[in-house]
CSV table of C-alpha atoms in Angstrom, one decimal:
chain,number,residue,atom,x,y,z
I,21,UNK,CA,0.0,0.0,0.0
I,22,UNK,CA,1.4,3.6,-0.8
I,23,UNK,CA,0.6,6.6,1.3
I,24,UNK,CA,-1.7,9.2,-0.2
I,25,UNK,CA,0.1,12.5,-0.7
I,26,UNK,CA,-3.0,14.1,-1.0
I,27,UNK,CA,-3.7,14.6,2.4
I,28,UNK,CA,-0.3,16.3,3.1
I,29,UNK,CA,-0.5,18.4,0.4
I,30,UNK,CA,-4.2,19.3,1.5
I,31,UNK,CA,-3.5,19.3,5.5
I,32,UNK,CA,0.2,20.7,6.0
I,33,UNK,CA,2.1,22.2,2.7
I,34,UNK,CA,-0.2,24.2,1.9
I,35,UNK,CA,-1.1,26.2,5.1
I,36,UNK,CA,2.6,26.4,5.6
I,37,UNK,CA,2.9,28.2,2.1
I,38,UNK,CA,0.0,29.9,3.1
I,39,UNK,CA,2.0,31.2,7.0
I,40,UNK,CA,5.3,31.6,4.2
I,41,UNK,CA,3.4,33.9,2.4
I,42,UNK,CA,2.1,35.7,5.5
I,43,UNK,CA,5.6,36.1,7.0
I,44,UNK,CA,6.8,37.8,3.3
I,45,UNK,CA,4.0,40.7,3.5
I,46,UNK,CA,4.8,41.5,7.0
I,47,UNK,CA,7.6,43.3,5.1
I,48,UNK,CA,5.4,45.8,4.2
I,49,UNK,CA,4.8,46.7,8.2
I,50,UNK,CA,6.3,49.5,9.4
I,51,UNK,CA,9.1,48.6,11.8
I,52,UNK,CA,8.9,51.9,14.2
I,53,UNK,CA,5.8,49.7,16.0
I,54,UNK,CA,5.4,46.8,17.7
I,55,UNK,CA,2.8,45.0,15.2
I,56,UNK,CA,5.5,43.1,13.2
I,57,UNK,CA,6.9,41.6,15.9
I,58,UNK,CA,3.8,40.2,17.2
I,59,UNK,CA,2.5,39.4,13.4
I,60,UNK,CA,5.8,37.5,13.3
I,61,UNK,CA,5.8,35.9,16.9
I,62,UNK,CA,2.1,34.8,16.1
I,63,UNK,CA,2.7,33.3,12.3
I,64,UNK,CA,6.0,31.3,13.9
I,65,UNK,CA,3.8,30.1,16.5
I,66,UNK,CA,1.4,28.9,14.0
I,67,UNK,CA,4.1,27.0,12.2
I,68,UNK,CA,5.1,25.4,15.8
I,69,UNK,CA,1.6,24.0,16.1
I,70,UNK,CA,1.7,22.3,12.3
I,71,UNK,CA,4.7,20.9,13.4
I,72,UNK,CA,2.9,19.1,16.4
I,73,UNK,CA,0.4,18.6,14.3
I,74,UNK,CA,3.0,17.1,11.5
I,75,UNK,CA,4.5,14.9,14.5
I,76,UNK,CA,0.8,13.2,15.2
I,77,UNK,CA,0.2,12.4,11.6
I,78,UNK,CA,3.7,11.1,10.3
I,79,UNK,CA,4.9,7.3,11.2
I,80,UNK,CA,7.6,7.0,13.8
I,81,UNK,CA,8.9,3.7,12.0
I,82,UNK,CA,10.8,6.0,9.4
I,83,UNK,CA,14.4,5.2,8.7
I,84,UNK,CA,14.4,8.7,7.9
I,85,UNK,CA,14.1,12.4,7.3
I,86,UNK,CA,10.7,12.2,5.7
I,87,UNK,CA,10.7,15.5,2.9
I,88,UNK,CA,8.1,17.1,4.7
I,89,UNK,CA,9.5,17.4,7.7
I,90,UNK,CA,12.7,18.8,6.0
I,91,UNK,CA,10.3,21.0,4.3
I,92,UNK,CA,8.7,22.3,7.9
I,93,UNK,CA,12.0,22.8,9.6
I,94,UNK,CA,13.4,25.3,6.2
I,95,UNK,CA,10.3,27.2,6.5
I,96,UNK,CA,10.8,27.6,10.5
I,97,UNK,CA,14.1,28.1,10.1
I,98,UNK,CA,13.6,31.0,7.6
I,99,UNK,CA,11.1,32.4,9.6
I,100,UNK,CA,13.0,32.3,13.2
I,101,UNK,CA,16.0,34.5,10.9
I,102,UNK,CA,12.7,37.1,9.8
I,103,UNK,CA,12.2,37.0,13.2
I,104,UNK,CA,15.6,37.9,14.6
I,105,UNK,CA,16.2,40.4,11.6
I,106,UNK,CA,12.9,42.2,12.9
I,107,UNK,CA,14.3,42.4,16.7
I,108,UNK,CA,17.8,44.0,15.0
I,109,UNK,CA,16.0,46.2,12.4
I,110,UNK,CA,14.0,47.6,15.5
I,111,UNK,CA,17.0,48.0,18.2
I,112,UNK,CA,18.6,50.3,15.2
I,113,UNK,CA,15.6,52.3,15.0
I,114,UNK,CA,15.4,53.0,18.4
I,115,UNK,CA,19.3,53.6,18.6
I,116,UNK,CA,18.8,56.4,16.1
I,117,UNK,CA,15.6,58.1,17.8
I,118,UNK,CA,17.4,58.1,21.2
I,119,UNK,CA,20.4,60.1,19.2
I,120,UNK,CA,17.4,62.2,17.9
I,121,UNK,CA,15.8,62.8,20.7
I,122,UNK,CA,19.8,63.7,22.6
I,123,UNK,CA,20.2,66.6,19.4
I,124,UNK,CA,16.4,68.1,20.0
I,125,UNK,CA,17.0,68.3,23.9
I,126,UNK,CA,20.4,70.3,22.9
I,127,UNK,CA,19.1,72.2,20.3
I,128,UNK,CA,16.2,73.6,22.5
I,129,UNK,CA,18.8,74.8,25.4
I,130,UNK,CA,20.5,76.4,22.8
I,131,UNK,CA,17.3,78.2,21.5
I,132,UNK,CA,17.1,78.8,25.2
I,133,UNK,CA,20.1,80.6,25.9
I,134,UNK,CA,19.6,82.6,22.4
I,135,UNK,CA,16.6,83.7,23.8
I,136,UNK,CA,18.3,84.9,27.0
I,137,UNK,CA,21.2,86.6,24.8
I,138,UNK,CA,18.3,88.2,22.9
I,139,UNK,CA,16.8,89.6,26.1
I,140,UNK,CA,19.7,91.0,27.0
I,141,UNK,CA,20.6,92.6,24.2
I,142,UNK,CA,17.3,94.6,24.4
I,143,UNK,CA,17.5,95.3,27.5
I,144,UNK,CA,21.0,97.1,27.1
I,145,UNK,CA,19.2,99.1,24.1
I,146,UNK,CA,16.8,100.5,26.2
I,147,UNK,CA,18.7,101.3,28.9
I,148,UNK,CA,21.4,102.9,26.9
I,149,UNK,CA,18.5,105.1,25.6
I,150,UNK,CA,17.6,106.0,28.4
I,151,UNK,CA,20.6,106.9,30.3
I,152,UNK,CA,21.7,110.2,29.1
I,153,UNK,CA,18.4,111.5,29.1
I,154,UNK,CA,17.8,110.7,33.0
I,155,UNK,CA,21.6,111.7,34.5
I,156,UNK,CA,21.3,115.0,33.2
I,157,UNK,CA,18.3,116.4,34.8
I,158,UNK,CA,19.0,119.1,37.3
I,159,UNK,CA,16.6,119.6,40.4
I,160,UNK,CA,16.9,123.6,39.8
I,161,UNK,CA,15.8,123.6,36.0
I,162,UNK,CA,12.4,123.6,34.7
I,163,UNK,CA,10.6,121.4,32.8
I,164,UNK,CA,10.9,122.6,29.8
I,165,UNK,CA,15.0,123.3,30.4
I,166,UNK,CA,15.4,119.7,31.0
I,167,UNK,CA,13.7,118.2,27.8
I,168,UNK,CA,15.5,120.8,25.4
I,169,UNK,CA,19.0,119.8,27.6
I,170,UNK,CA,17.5,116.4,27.7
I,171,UNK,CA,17.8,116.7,23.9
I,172,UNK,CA,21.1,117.9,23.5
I,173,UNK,CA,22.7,116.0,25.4
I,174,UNK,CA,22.8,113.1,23.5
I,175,UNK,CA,26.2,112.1,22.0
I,176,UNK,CA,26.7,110.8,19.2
I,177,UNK,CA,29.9,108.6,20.5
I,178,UNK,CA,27.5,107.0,23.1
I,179,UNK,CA,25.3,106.0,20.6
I,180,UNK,CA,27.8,104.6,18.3
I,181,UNK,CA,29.2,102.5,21.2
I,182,UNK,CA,26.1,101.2,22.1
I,183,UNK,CA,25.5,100.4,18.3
I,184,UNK,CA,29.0,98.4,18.6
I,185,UNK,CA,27.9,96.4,21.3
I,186,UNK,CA,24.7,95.6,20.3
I,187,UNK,CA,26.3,94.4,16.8
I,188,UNK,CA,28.7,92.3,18.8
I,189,UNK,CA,26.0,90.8,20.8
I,190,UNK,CA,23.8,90.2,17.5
I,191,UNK,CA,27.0,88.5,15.8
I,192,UNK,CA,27.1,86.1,19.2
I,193,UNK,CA,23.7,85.1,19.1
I,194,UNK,CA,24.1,84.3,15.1
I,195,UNK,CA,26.6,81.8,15.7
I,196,UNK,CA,25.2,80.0,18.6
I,197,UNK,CA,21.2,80.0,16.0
I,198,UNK,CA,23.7,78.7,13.1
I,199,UNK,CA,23.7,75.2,14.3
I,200,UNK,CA,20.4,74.9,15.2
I,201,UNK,CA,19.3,76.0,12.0
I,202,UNK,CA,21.4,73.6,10.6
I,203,UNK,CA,20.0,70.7,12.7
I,204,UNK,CA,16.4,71.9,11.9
I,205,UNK,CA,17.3,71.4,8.2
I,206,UNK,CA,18.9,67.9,8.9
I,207,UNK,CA,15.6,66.9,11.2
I,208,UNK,CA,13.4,65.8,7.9
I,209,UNK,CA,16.3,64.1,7.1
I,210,UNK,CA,16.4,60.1,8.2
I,211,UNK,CA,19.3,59.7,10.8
I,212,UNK,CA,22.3,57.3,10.3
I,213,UNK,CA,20.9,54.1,11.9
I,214,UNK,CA,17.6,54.6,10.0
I,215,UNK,CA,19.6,54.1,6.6
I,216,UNK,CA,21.1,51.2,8.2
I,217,UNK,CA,18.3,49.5,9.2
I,218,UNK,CA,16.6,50.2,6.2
I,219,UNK,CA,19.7,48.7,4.4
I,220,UNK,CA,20.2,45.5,6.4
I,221,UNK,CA,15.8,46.0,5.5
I,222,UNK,CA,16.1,45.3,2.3
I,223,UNK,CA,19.0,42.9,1.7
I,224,UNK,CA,17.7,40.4,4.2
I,225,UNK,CA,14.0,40.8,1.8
I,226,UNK,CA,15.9,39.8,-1.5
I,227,UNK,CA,17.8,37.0,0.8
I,228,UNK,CA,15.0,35.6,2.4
I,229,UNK,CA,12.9,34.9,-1.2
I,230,UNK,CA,16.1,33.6,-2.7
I,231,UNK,CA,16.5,31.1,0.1
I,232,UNK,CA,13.0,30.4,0.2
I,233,UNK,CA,12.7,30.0,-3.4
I,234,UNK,CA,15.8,27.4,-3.7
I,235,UNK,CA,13.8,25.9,-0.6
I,236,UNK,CA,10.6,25.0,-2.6
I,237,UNK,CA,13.0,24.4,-6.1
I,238,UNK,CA,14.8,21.4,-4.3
I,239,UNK,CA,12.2,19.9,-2.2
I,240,UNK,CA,10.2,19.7,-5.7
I,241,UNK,CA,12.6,18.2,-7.4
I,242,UNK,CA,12.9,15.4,-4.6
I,243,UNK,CA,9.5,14.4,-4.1
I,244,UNK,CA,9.0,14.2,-7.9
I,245,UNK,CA,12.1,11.7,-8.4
């Protein structure tokens, strides 16, 4: 009597192509969540319970390695390495938004400071403005004497001074805002472990179909000889 391949065919390779399938579309989940680690978890866990499933159905009398069983262990194996590529793909992710998140916290105390620097400098404008016009006042004088003397006693070099400094200060506070500008450019811009992982992404995607492919290739070639 021969065994009906049939049932295996009907009952186990097919649902495993099926979970194969499954496992190569969770490709298109986004790796910055959890979901494709659990899809994955839950699809190799799937594949675990065929096996026991597999291991009720198959003869324990073989001399050996029945093709399906060969067949189940490449797919699991394949599937443990999606698995493992998912857990790296995500560490680098998180790698890079921990560097991110280190640049935004210095890039907002240097917006800080700027802002103090800022405050400063107006404060010095107005108080330079001020100055002459308040020291001068006599106690003896009139109103009107003290805002025409008010008027002319404003000096010219005083001015320019004050000008001076408040360039100086502006110059300061331009090259401390240069780098954040810069990093605010660079923020739209994916960070170094993101190309990485996006990288190791994609190779392990044209790796994993060529492996599974030569897979399915061999193990038809044996169970038609």
């Amino acid at each position: 009597m021969t065994r009906r391949s049939a049932l295996y065919v009907a009952n186990f390779l097919v649902p495993i192509l099926f979970f194969l399938c499954l496992d190569l579309t969770s490709f298109l989940i986004s790796d910055t969540g959890g979901e494709k680690l659990s899809f994955k978890v839950t699809v190799l866990l799937a594949v675990t319970v065929m096996q026991l499933i597999l291991n009720e159905i198959l003869p324990s009398s073989s001399d050996r390695i029945p093709l399906v069983v060969i067949f189940c262990i490449g797919i699991f194996g394949l599937m443990m390495l999606s698995l493992l590529e998912t857990i790296v793909v995500m560490r680098l992710l998180e790698k890079d938004s921990a560097s991110q998140a280190n640049k935004a916290d210095e890039d907002q105390s240097l917006s800080e400071d700027c802002g103090d620097k800022v405050g400063k400098a107006n404060c010095g404008t107005e108080l330079k403005n001020r100055t002459p016009a308040v020291c001068n006042v006599s106690v003896d004088e009139t109103p009107s004497e003290q805002l025409s003397k008010a008027d002319n006693s404003s000096q010219p070099t005083e001015e320019f001074n004050a000008l001076e400094k408040i360039s100086g200060e502006l110059k300061e506070i331009e090259k401390t805002l240069t780098p954040v500008l810069h990093c605010t450019k660079e923020e739209g811009k994916p960070g170094y472990w993101t190309r990485v992982a996006k990288t190791v992404n994609i190779a392990f995607f044209f790796s994993y179909v060529t492996a599974a492919s030569v897979l399915l290739s061999v193990l038809f070639i044996l169970w038609n000889e």
